[in-house]
Amino acid sequence: MSAGKKRLVVASNRGPVSFARDESGRPVTRRGAGGLVTAGSVALARTGGLWIAAAMSEEDRANAGRTLEVGTAGAGFHVRLLPLDPSDYERFYDGVSNRVLWFLHHSLWDVPRAPTFEGLADAWRGYERVNQAFAEALEEELRLADGRDAVTLVQDYHLALVPSLLRGRSPEAPIVHFSHIPFAGPTEMRILPQPVRESLLAGMLGADVVGFQAPSWAENFLLCCRGLPDARVDLRRRLVRWKDRDVRVRVYPISIDPAALREEAATEAAAEEEREILQWIGDRRLLVRVDRAELSKNILRGFLAYECFLEANPEWLGRIGFLALLNPSRQHLAEYRAYAEEAAELAGRINRRFRREDWEPIQLSLKDDYPRALAAYRLYDVLLVNPVFDGMNLVAKEGPVLNGRDGVLVLSENAGAFAELGRHALAVNPFDVGATAAAIATALKMGPAERRRRARALRRAVTRNPVEAWAGAQIEDLGRIIR
Ligand code: G6P
């Protein structure tokens, strides 16, 4: 089965386009950001096909139902935004996806206190109904494809039930479920109430192939399936026997499009930001982090590590600047808002402690500023990527591709990207603040030859895995499995 012959249908919560209004109130479409949009769009642009996503906002809902065309002629595809009941959508997106599954799979709960699962039963019903709506839309699409084989790529924790719901309606459909985030191990999985836990696993096992970003997440999934009554798990062959079918568990590390990224970095907006950063940093060294302002990114320990580094290495006071570019995420939820506020307070405290008349240790920006992130990538001496757990982490790939200073990557062992890039980075246990501080010091002391060698190796490792390989490998695997 080659990608060229198949009609692709991608399903995800956040789609490749959304609707908004410009300053004068006119409706405008916006292209979504992030790795899924890039890799999914590349796959769909090659084969044509359809992307089904949730209508997430009022504006989206006003435009839902009709099919939109995205991309250029010959490399375009269609997008359909699903109209969903707003209160069900809230249960699905906030109640289950953001408050429960995100926390579970990234180990974010302060377990002596949380979770308590108040309201989960009600939220879960909304989650089921939204997953059902996706399965219905997909089935309708498969029926319309009529005879032409279609491959369904279902994305992420939002849509964990879709594979089995679709399998029930369309038993022969080739289905992949792919998780962009980590997958919890069996001990943590036991935090979830049993029926929810079993529904999630059984839901994903409706697929022919269950894909993950990194080997650890695939292993965790297999180990969790061992707790499912009636599932037979072959760890060595990464296979789960479930309801008389074999489900393959595979790893497909997502990548980036270096050429497109370089083009974006060559714009005047990025050049302007570069000049601005250079003015701020002067002849000091530059430490950078670029993240969504979100709990799994471990922003607080990153600042604490920097503080610890300054304390232990006073000769660096005034000779380094930390540019922290944080893009606000899910700020309508109190947990996420409080975290961003705590990060800002901590940066403020560190600045008050160490600042000098002509020097501020941390410059924190809490806004969506892509051109500035691109400029920071080009200029960093050290890039700090220290998530507690992360499915992949594309900052660790984007930075080295753009950087022009042989900058050093300090990388969490718990980021999926570590499997591909870890050898060329300085590895850190993200919980160990002292070790992270020491890694920053080592990076700054590293000689030019070693910096160059590591920077080149990082660039090669990223470009060796082209962005189109992600969907291509999934489709090929399906072809081998389905006769
Ligand atoms: C991660 C997930 C994506 C999600 C993104 C942003 O990268 O893998 O599925 O879209 O975070 O989260 P949001 O809730 O804003 O879509």
Short mmCIF file of C-alpha atoms and ligand atoms in Angstrom, two decimals:
data_model
loop_
_atom_site.label_atom_id
_atom_site.label_comp_id
_atom_site.label_asym_id
_atom_site.label_seq_id
_atom_site.Cartn_x
_atom_site.Cartn_y
_atom_site.Cartn_z
CA MET A 1 0.00 0.00 0.00
CA SER A 2 1.77 3.18 -1.04
CA ALA A 3 0.78 6.63 0.11
CA GLY A 4 0.14 7.66 -3.49
CA LYS A 5 -2.73 5.22 -4.00
CA LYS A 6 -4.61 5.78 -0.80
CA ARG A 7 -7.10 8.41 0.16
CA LEU A 8 -6.06 9.73 3.55
CA VAL A 9 -8.49 10.80 6.20
CA VAL A 10 -6.97 12.50 9.24
CA ALA A 11 -9.01 13.12 12.39
CA SER A 12 -7.86 15.37 15.22
CA ASN A 13 -9.27 17.74 17.77
CA ARG A 14 -7.38 20.87 16.66
CA GLY A 15 -7.39 21.16 12.92
CA PRO A 16 -5.08 22.74 10.37
CA VAL A 17 -7.30 25.82 10.07
CA SER A 18 -9.51 27.76 12.43
CA PHE A 19 -11.76 30.76 12.05
CA ALA A 20 -11.50 34.12 13.73
CA ARG A 21 -12.37 37.75 13.04
CA ASP A 22 -9.85 40.43 12.17
CA GLU A 23 -9.78 43.90 13.78
CA SER A 24 -12.50 45.15 11.45
CA GLY A 25 -14.72 42.19 12.31
CA ARG A 26 -14.28 40.35 9.02
CA PRO A 27 -14.09 36.54 9.23
CA VAL A 28 -10.58 35.21 8.53
CA THR A 29 -9.08 31.74 8.52
CA ARG A 30 -5.94 31.02 10.48
CA ARG A 31 -3.50 28.19 9.89
CA GLY A 32 -3.00 26.04 12.97
CA ALA A 33 0.49 25.71 14.46
CA GLY A 34 2.45 22.74 15.72
CA GLY A 35 3.96 19.46 14.65
CA LEU A 36 0.73 17.62 13.95
CA VAL A 37 -0.45 20.31 11.54
CA THR A 38 2.88 20.31 9.70
CA ALA A 39 3.26 16.53 9.41
CA GLY A 40 -0.44 15.94 8.68
CA SER A 41 -0.56 18.69 6.05
CA VAL A 42 2.56 17.34 4.32
CA ALA A 43 0.97 13.87 4.18
CA LEU A 44 -2.38 15.14 2.92
CA ALA A 45 -0.86 17.53 0.40
CA ARG A 46 0.82 14.56 -1.29
CA THR A 47 -2.19 12.29 -1.51
CA GLY A 48 -5.14 14.63 -1.31
CA GLY A 49 -7.76 13.71 1.21
CA LEU A 50 -9.71 15.05 4.10
CA TRP A 51 -8.94 16.36 7.57
CA ILE A 52 -11.79 16.21 10.07
CA ALA A 53 -11.34 18.40 13.15
CA ALA A 54 -13.50 19.83 15.92
CA ALA A 55 -15.07 23.25 15.60
CA MET A 56 -13.40 24.64 18.73
CA SER A 57 -14.79 28.18 18.91
CA GLU A 58 -17.93 30.18 18.11
CA GLU A 59 -16.37 31.29 14.82
CA ASP A 60 -15.46 27.72 13.96
CA ARG A 61 -19.01 26.59 14.71
CA ALA A 62 -20.42 29.30 12.47
CA ASN A 63 -18.35 27.82 9.63
CA ALA A 64 -18.72 24.16 10.52
CA GLY A 65 -20.32 21.61 8.24
CA ARG A 66 -19.04 22.89 4.91
CA THR A 67 -15.87 21.50 3.39
CA LEU A 68 -12.96 23.89 2.93
CA GLU A 69 -10.09 23.63 0.54
CA VAL A 70 -6.60 24.13 1.97
CA GLY A 71 -3.25 24.47 0.17
CA THR A 72 -2.41 25.05 -3.44
CA ALA A 73 -3.80 23.37 -6.55
CA GLY A 74 -2.22 19.95 -6.96
CA ALA A 75 -1.09 19.93 -3.34
CA GLY A 76 -4.33 20.70 -1.61
CA PHE A 77 -6.69 18.85 0.65
CA HIS A 78 -10.05 19.33 2.29
CA VAL A 79 -10.94 20.25 5.83
CA ARG A 80 -14.23 19.70 7.58
CA LEU A 81 -14.87 21.15 11.01
CA LEU A 82 -17.34 19.13 13.02
CA PRO A 83 -20.13 21.06 14.68
CA LEU A 84 -20.37 19.76 18.25
CA ASP A 85 -22.64 20.60 21.13
CA PRO A 86 -20.67 23.30 23.04
CA SER A 87 -21.29 21.81 26.47
CA ASP A 88 -20.30 18.34 25.31
CA TYR A 89 -17.24 19.86 23.71
CA GLU A 90 -16.26 21.46 27.01
CA ARG A 91 -16.64 18.12 28.82
CA PHE A 92 -14.56 16.45 26.13
CA TYR A 93 -11.80 19.05 25.77
CA ASP A 94 -11.43 20.50 29.27
CA GLY A 95 -13.14 17.96 31.52
CA VAL A 96 -11.40 14.88 30.13
CA SER A 97 -8.63 15.75 27.62
CA ASN A 98 -6.96 18.71 29.33
CA ARG A 99 -7.76 18.02 33.00
CA VAL A 100 -7.48 14.24 33.14
CA LEU A 101 -5.65 12.65 30.19
CA TRP A 102 -3.03 15.39 29.84
CA PHE A 103 -2.25 15.20 33.56
CA LEU A 104 -2.23 11.40 33.60
CA HIS A 105 0.10 10.88 30.65
CA HIS A 106 2.55 13.62 31.73
CA SER A 107 2.53 12.66 35.46
CA LEU A 108 1.37 16.11 36.48
CA TRP A 109 -0.82 15.30 39.45
CA ASP A 110 0.23 16.19 42.97
CA VAL A 111 -0.94 12.72 43.96
CA PRO A 112 -1.50 13.23 47.72
CA ARG A 113 -4.14 15.82 46.78
CA ALA A 114 -5.28 15.19 43.21
CA PRO A 115 -7.11 13.89 41.29
CA THR A 116 -10.46 13.50 43.02
CA PHE A 117 -12.46 12.95 39.83
CA GLU A 118 -15.45 15.04 40.88
CA GLY A 119 -17.53 15.49 37.77
CA LEU A 120 -15.62 12.88 35.82
CA ALA A 121 -18.64 10.63 35.16
CA ASP A 122 -20.49 13.52 33.53
CA ALA A 123 -17.44 14.75 31.61
CA TRP A 124 -16.77 11.22 30.42
CA ARG A 125 -20.21 11.04 28.80
CA GLY A 126 -19.37 14.20 26.85
CA TYR A 127 -16.02 12.69 25.85
CA GLU A 128 -17.84 9.59 24.58
CA ARG A 129 -20.37 11.64 22.61
CA VAL A 130 -17.69 13.72 20.89
CA ASN A 131 -15.67 10.59 20.04
CA GLN A 132 -18.90 9.10 18.69
CA ALA A 133 -19.47 12.16 16.49
CA PHE A 134 -15.97 11.79 15.04
CA ALA A 135 -16.51 8.07 14.39
CA GLU A 136 -19.79 8.83 12.58
CA ALA A 137 -18.18 11.51 10.42
CA LEU A 138 -15.32 9.18 9.56
CA GLU A 139 -17.65 6.35 8.67
CA GLU A 140 -19.65 8.65 6.41
CA GLU A 141 -16.43 9.67 4.69
CA LEU A 142 -15.33 6.06 4.22
CA ARG A 143 -18.71 5.23 2.70
CA LEU A 144 -18.41 8.17 0.31
CA ALA A 145 -14.92 7.05 -0.70
CA ASP A 146 -16.83 4.01 -1.99
CA GLY A 147 -14.45 1.33 -3.16
CA ARG A 148 -11.36 3.52 -3.18
CA ASP A 149 -9.39 2.43 -0.18
CA ALA A 150 -9.07 5.02 2.46
CA VAL A 151 -6.66 5.07 5.37
CA THR A 152 -7.80 6.68 8.59
CA LEU A 153 -5.21 8.35 10.81
CA VAL A 154 -6.77 9.16 14.20
CA GLN A 155 -4.78 11.60 16.32
CA ASP A 156 -4.12 11.78 20.00
CA TYR A 157 -5.63 11.34 23.46
CA HIS A 158 -8.68 13.41 22.54
CA LEU A 159 -9.86 10.67 20.20
CA ALA A 160 -8.87 7.50 22.07
CA LEU A 161 -12.31 5.91 21.64
CA VAL A 162 -12.64 6.61 17.92
CA PRO A 163 -10.79 3.50 16.63
CA SER A 164 -13.10 1.00 18.35
CA LEU A 165 -16.24 3.06 17.61
CA LEU A 166 -15.28 3.23 13.93
CA ARG A 167 -14.29 -0.44 13.88
CA GLY A 168 -17.81 -1.29 15.13
CA ARG A 169 -19.34 0.58 12.20
CA SER A 170 -16.77 -0.21 9.55
CA PRO A 171 -15.09 -3.54 10.43
CA GLU A 172 -12.62 -3.57 7.49
CA ALA A 173 -11.45 0.04 7.74
CA PRO A 174 -7.65 0.42 7.96
CA ILE A 175 -7.10 2.53 11.08
CA VAL A 176 -4.04 3.95 12.81
CA HIS A 177 -4.27 5.69 16.18
CA PHE A 178 -1.31 7.93 16.94
CA SER A 179 -0.47 9.56 20.30
CA HIS A 180 1.52 12.78 20.13
CA ILE A 181 2.05 12.80 23.88
CA PRO A 182 3.64 10.29 26.29
CA PHE A 183 1.70 7.27 27.49
CA ALA A 184 1.38 6.56 31.22
CA GLY A 185 2.85 3.37 32.66
CA PRO A 186 0.59 0.74 34.26
CA THR A 187 1.02 2.03 37.83
CA GLU A 188 -0.10 5.54 36.93
CA MET A 189 -2.82 4.17 34.69
CA ARG A 190 -4.33 2.62 37.81
CA ILE A 191 -5.14 6.13 39.06
CA LEU A 192 -7.99 6.17 36.54
CA PRO A 193 -11.27 4.52 37.56
CA GLN A 194 -11.32 1.03 36.09
CA PRO A 195 -14.13 1.53 33.53
CA VAL A 196 -12.46 4.66 32.16
CA ARG A 197 -9.06 2.96 32.03
CA GLU A 198 -10.44 -0.05 30.21
CA SER A 199 -12.49 2.03 27.76
CA LEU A 200 -9.43 4.05 26.80
CA LEU A 201 -7.27 1.02 26.12
CA ALA A 202 -10.04 -0.89 24.36
CA GLY A 203 -10.82 2.25 22.36
CA MET A 204 -7.28 2.52 21.01
CA LEU A 205 -7.14 -1.23 20.36
CA GLY A 206 -9.84 -0.80 17.72
CA ALA A 207 -6.99 0.37 15.43
CA ASP A 208 -4.79 -1.90 13.31
CA VAL A 209 -1.73 0.02 14.39
CA VAL A 210 -1.28 2.04 17.56
CA GLY A 211 1.56 4.52 17.08
CA PHE A 212 3.72 6.52 19.47
CA GLN A 213 6.49 9.10 19.25
CA ALA A 214 9.10 7.13 21.19
CA PRO A 215 9.84 3.56 22.33
CA SER A 216 9.13 4.26 26.04
CA TRP A 217 5.55 5.31 25.33
CA ALA A 218 4.94 2.24 23.15
CA GLU A 219 6.27 0.00 25.95
CA ASN A 220 4.07 1.71 28.53
CA PHE A 221 1.03 1.13 26.35
CA LEU A 222 1.85 -2.57 25.95
CA LEU A 223 2.35 -2.91 29.71
CA CYS A 224 -0.98 -1.19 30.36
CA CYS A 225 -2.70 -3.59 27.94
CA ARG A 226 -1.48 -6.49 30.07
CA GLY A 227 -3.89 -5.25 32.72
CA LEU A 228 -6.83 -5.52 30.33
CA PRO A 229 -8.86 -8.69 30.85
CA ASP A 230 -8.85 -10.80 27.66
CA ALA A 231 -5.94 -9.01 25.99
CA ARG A 232 -2.89 -11.13 25.14
CA VAL A 233 0.27 -9.07 24.94
CA ASP A 234 3.47 -10.09 23.15
CA LEU A 235 6.02 -7.56 24.39
CA ARG A 236 8.82 -8.74 22.12
CA ARG A 237 6.79 -8.51 18.91
CA ARG A 238 4.90 -5.45 20.15
CA LEU A 239 1.59 -7.08 19.44
CA VAL A 240 -1.71 -7.17 21.30
CA ARG A 241 -4.23 -9.90 20.53
CA TRP A 242 -7.62 -8.33 21.16
CA LYS A 243 -11.09 -9.42 20.04
CA ASP A 244 -9.65 -11.92 17.52
CA ARG A 245 -7.48 -9.29 15.90
CA ASP A 246 -3.78 -8.49 16.09
CA VAL A 247 -3.00 -4.89 16.96
CA ARG A 248 0.54 -3.70 16.22
CA VAL A 249 2.21 -1.15 18.48
CA ARG A 250 4.77 0.93 16.60
CA VAL A 251 7.00 4.00 16.92
CA TYR A 252 6.85 6.81 14.35
CA PRO A 253 8.90 9.80 15.53
CA ILE A 254 7.44 12.97 14.05
CA SER A 255 9.82 15.46 12.47
CA ILE A 256 9.88 18.99 11.10
CA ASP A 257 10.22 20.53 7.67
CA PRO A 258 13.67 22.23 7.79
CA ALA A 259 13.26 24.03 4.44
CA ALA A 260 9.93 25.56 5.45
CA LEU A 261 11.35 26.52 8.85
CA ARG A 262 14.36 28.24 7.26
CA GLU A 263 12.04 30.16 4.98
CA GLU A 264 9.98 31.38 7.93
CA ALA A 265 13.17 32.38 9.74
CA ALA A 266 14.29 34.45 6.72
CA THR A 267 11.36 36.88 6.99
CA GLU A 268 11.79 40.54 7.93
CA ALA A 269 9.73 39.97 11.09
CA ALA A 270 12.26 37.41 12.36
CA ALA A 271 15.21 39.62 11.33
CA GLU A 272 13.71 42.50 13.30
CA GLU A 273 13.42 40.29 16.38
CA GLU A 274 16.99 39.15 15.89
CA ARG A 275 18.25 42.73 15.97
CA GLU A 276 16.21 43.36 19.09
CA ILE A 277 17.57 40.32 20.92
CA LEU A 278 21.14 41.17 19.89
CA GLN A 279 20.66 44.62 21.33
CA TRP A 280 19.43 43.14 24.61
CA ILE A 281 22.11 40.49 24.92
CA GLY A 282 25.11 42.57 23.73
CA ASP A 283 28.29 40.50 24.08
CA ARG A 284 26.78 38.26 26.76
CA ARG A 285 26.00 34.60 26.22
CA LEU A 286 22.38 33.62 25.51
CA LEU A 287 20.35 30.89 27.19
CA VAL A 288 16.96 30.27 25.53
CA ARG A 289 13.80 28.33 26.17
CA VAL A 290 10.77 28.25 23.86
CA ASP A 291 7.66 26.51 25.12
CA ARG A 292 3.95 26.62 25.54
CA ALA A 293 3.35 27.99 29.06
CA GLU A 294 2.20 24.66 30.34
CA LEU A 295 2.90 22.38 33.29
CA SER A 296 4.62 19.52 31.48
CA LYS A 297 7.32 21.87 30.19
CA ASN A 298 8.88 22.18 33.66
CA ILE A 299 9.38 25.92 33.46
CA LEU A 300 9.68 26.41 37.22
CA ARG A 301 12.55 23.93 37.65
CA GLY A 302 14.20 25.52 34.60
CA PHE A 303 14.24 28.90 36.37
CA LEU A 304 15.34 27.32 39.65
CA ALA A 305 18.21 25.60 37.82
CA TYR A 306 19.29 28.95 36.34
CA GLU A 307 19.18 30.51 39.80
CA CYS A 308 21.24 27.64 41.17
CA PHE A 309 23.72 28.07 38.29
CA LEU A 310 24.14 31.81 39.00
CA GLU A 311 24.60 31.11 42.68
CA ALA A 312 27.27 28.45 42.09
CA ASN A 313 29.03 30.34 39.28
CA PRO A 314 29.06 34.03 40.28
CA GLU A 315 31.63 34.76 37.56
CA TRP A 316 28.69 34.49 35.14
CA LEU A 317 26.69 37.25 36.80
CA GLY A 318 26.19 39.93 34.16
CA ARG A 319 27.67 37.73 31.43
CA ILE A 320 24.61 35.69 30.43
CA GLY A 321 20.96 36.38 29.67
CA PHE A 322 18.06 33.92 29.80
CA LEU A 323 15.39 34.55 27.18
CA ALA A 324 12.26 32.57 28.10
CA LEU A 325 9.62 32.69 25.36
CA LEU A 326 6.41 31.19 26.65
CA ASN A 327 3.34 30.91 24.51
CA PRO A 328 0.17 30.98 26.66
CA SER A 329 -1.77 27.71 26.46
CA ARG A 330 -5.21 26.67 27.74
CA GLN A 331 -5.38 29.84 29.82
CA HIS A 332 -9.12 29.44 30.36
CA LEU A 333 -8.25 26.65 32.84
CA ALA A 334 -7.23 27.68 36.36
CA GLU A 335 -4.46 25.04 36.67
CA TYR A 336 -2.71 26.28 33.52
CA ARG A 337 -3.20 29.97 34.38
CA ALA A 338 -1.82 29.51 37.90
CA TYR A 339 1.25 27.77 36.52
CA ALA A 340 2.02 30.58 34.07
CA GLU A 341 1.57 33.12 36.89
CA GLU A 342 3.89 31.15 39.15
CA ALA A 343 6.52 31.07 36.41
CA ALA A 344 6.28 34.87 36.02
CA GLU A 345 6.56 35.36 39.79
CA LEU A 346 9.61 33.11 40.04
CA ALA A 347 11.37 34.88 37.16
CA GLY A 348 10.59 38.18 38.91
CA ARG A 349 12.08 36.94 42.18
CA ILE A 350 15.28 35.75 40.46
CA ASN A 351 15.57 39.04 38.62
CA ARG A 352 15.16 41.02 41.85
CA ARG A 353 17.78 38.88 43.54
CA PHE A 354 20.52 39.18 40.91
CA ARG A 355 19.75 42.16 38.69
CA ARG A 356 22.28 44.94 38.21
CA GLU A 357 21.84 48.38 36.84
CA ASP A 358 22.76 47.32 33.30
CA TRP A 359 21.68 43.68 33.42
CA GLU A 360 18.52 41.65 33.92
CA PRO A 361 19.14 37.88 34.30
CA ILE A 362 15.83 36.71 32.74
CA GLN A 363 13.69 38.23 30.05
CA LEU A 364 10.33 36.50 30.19
CA SER A 365 7.76 36.89 27.45
CA LEU A 366 4.29 35.41 27.89
CA LYS A 367 2.78 35.76 24.44
CA ASP A 368 2.49 34.03 21.11
CA ASP A 369 5.55 35.42 19.29
CA TYR A 370 6.71 33.03 16.59
CA PRO A 371 9.12 35.44 14.80
CA ARG A 372 10.90 36.05 18.11
CA ALA A 373 11.15 32.29 18.75
CA LEU A 374 12.74 31.83 15.30
CA ALA A 375 15.23 34.62 16.03
CA ALA A 376 16.05 33.10 19.43
CA TYR A 377 16.68 29.74 17.78
CA ARG A 378 19.27 31.33 15.52
CA LEU A 379 21.07 33.05 18.37
CA TYR A 380 21.16 30.76 21.38
CA ASP A 381 24.40 29.50 22.95
CA VAL A 382 22.42 27.09 25.10
CA LEU A 383 18.89 25.82 24.46
CA LEU A 384 17.12 24.46 27.53
CA VAL A 385 14.49 21.79 26.82
CA ASN A 386 13.67 20.19 30.17
CA PRO A 387 10.06 18.86 30.12
CA VAL A 388 9.07 16.49 32.93
CA PHE A 389 7.65 14.24 30.22
CA ASP A 390 7.04 15.09 26.58
CA GLY A 391 5.77 12.99 23.67
CA MET A 392 8.43 14.32 21.29
CA ASN A 393 9.27 18.06 21.73
CA LEU A 394 9.86 19.80 18.45
CA VAL A 395 11.73 22.77 19.95
CA ALA A 396 14.63 20.32 20.38
CA LYS A 397 14.53 19.74 16.61
CA GLU A 398 13.75 23.26 15.38
CA GLY A 399 16.47 24.98 17.43
CA PRO A 400 19.46 23.00 16.12
CA VAL A 401 18.26 23.33 12.49
CA LEU A 402 18.24 27.15 12.66
CA ASN A 403 20.99 27.88 15.16
CA GLY A 404 24.05 29.65 13.77
CA ARG A 405 26.28 29.66 16.86
CA ASP A 406 26.99 25.96 17.43
CA GLY A 407 24.69 26.22 20.41
CA VAL A 408 24.42 23.37 22.91
CA LEU A 409 21.15 21.54 23.55
CA VAL A 410 20.37 20.65 27.18
CA LEU A 411 17.71 17.98 26.83
CA SER A 412 15.45 16.13 29.26
CA GLU A 413 15.86 12.37 29.23
CA ASN A 414 12.05 12.19 29.34
CA ALA A 415 11.39 13.98 26.06
CA GLY A 416 10.58 11.65 23.16
CA ALA A 417 13.20 13.56 21.13
CA PHE A 418 15.85 12.15 23.47
CA ALA A 419 15.71 8.78 21.66
CA GLU A 420 16.92 10.47 18.44
CA LEU A 421 18.98 13.40 19.75
CA GLY A 422 20.11 12.45 23.26
CA ARG A 423 23.62 11.34 22.25
CA HIS A 424 24.45 14.77 20.88
CA ALA A 425 22.82 16.80 23.65
CA LEU A 426 23.65 17.26 27.34
CA ALA A 427 21.20 14.95 29.07
CA VAL A 428 19.35 16.05 32.20
CA ASN A 429 17.00 14.41 34.62
CA PRO A 430 14.32 17.12 34.52
CA PHE A 431 13.51 16.76 38.23
CA ASP A 432 17.12 17.32 39.29
CA VAL A 433 17.57 21.08 39.57
CA GLY A 434 21.24 20.84 40.62
CA ALA A 435 22.08 18.57 37.69
CA THR A 436 20.28 20.92 35.29
CA ALA A 437 22.29 23.86 36.69
CA ALA A 438 25.49 21.83 36.21
CA ALA A 439 24.49 21.03 32.60
CA ILE A 440 24.05 24.75 31.87
CA ALA A 441 27.55 25.37 33.27
CA THR A 442 29.02 22.50 31.23
CA ALA A 443 27.37 23.81 28.06
CA LEU A 444 28.82 27.27 28.61
CA LYS A 445 32.31 25.92 29.26
CA MET A 446 32.33 23.57 26.28
CA GLY A 447 35.13 24.20 23.77
CA PRO A 448 34.36 25.29 20.19
CA ALA A 449 35.33 21.98 18.55
CA GLU A 450 32.98 19.92 20.69
CA ARG A 451 30.18 22.45 20.28
CA ARG A 452 30.56 22.31 16.52
CA ARG A 453 30.67 18.51 16.45
CA ARG A 454 27.51 18.22 18.56
CA ALA A 455 25.64 20.94 16.66
CA ARG A 456 26.36 19.26 13.33
CA ALA A 457 25.35 15.86 14.65
CA LEU A 458 22.07 17.31 15.93
CA ARG A 459 21.30 18.90 12.57
CA ARG A 460 22.07 15.64 10.78
CA ALA A 461 19.92 13.61 13.16
CA VAL A 462 16.95 15.92 12.52
CA THR A 463 17.29 16.03 8.74
CA ARG A 464 17.84 12.25 8.56
CA ASN A 465 14.17 11.82 9.54
CA PRO A 466 12.19 13.76 6.91
CA VAL A 467 8.76 15.04 7.88
CA GLU A 468 6.98 12.97 5.22
CA ALA A 469 8.35 9.74 6.73
CA TRP A 470 5.96 10.00 9.68
CA ALA A 471 2.71 9.32 7.79
CA GLY A 472 4.52 7.39 5.05
CA ALA A 473 5.75 4.74 7.50
CA GLN A 474 2.29 4.38 9.05
CA ILE A 475 0.70 3.82 5.65
CA GLU A 476 3.38 1.33 4.66
CA ASP A 477 2.93 -0.63 7.87
CA LEU A 478 -0.82 -0.76 7.30
CA GLY A 479 -0.15 -2.04 3.78
CA ARG A 480 1.93 -4.90 5.12
CA ILE A 481 -0.71 -5.82 7.67
CA ILE A 482 -3.85 -5.52 5.59
CA ARG A 483 -4.03 -7.83 2.64
C1 G6P B 1 0.21 18.75 22.14
C2 G6P B 1 -0.74 17.71 21.64
C3 G6P B 1 -1.63 18.23 20.57
C4 G6P B 1 -2.26 19.51 21.01
C5 G6P B 1 -1.20 20.52 21.43
C6 G6P B 1 -1.76 21.87 21.85
O1 G6P B 1 1.19 18.99 21.21
O2 G6P B 1 -0.07 16.59 21.18
O3 G6P B 1 -2.63 17.33 20.27
O4 G6P B 1 -3.01 20.04 19.95
O5 G6P B 1 -0.45 19.95 22.47
O6 G6P B 1 -2.74 21.72 22.75
P1 G6P B 1 -4.17 22.36 22.49
O7 G6P B 1 -4.99 21.83 23.62
O8 G6P B 1 -3.93 23.81 22.53
O9 G6P B 1 -4.62 21.86 21.15
#
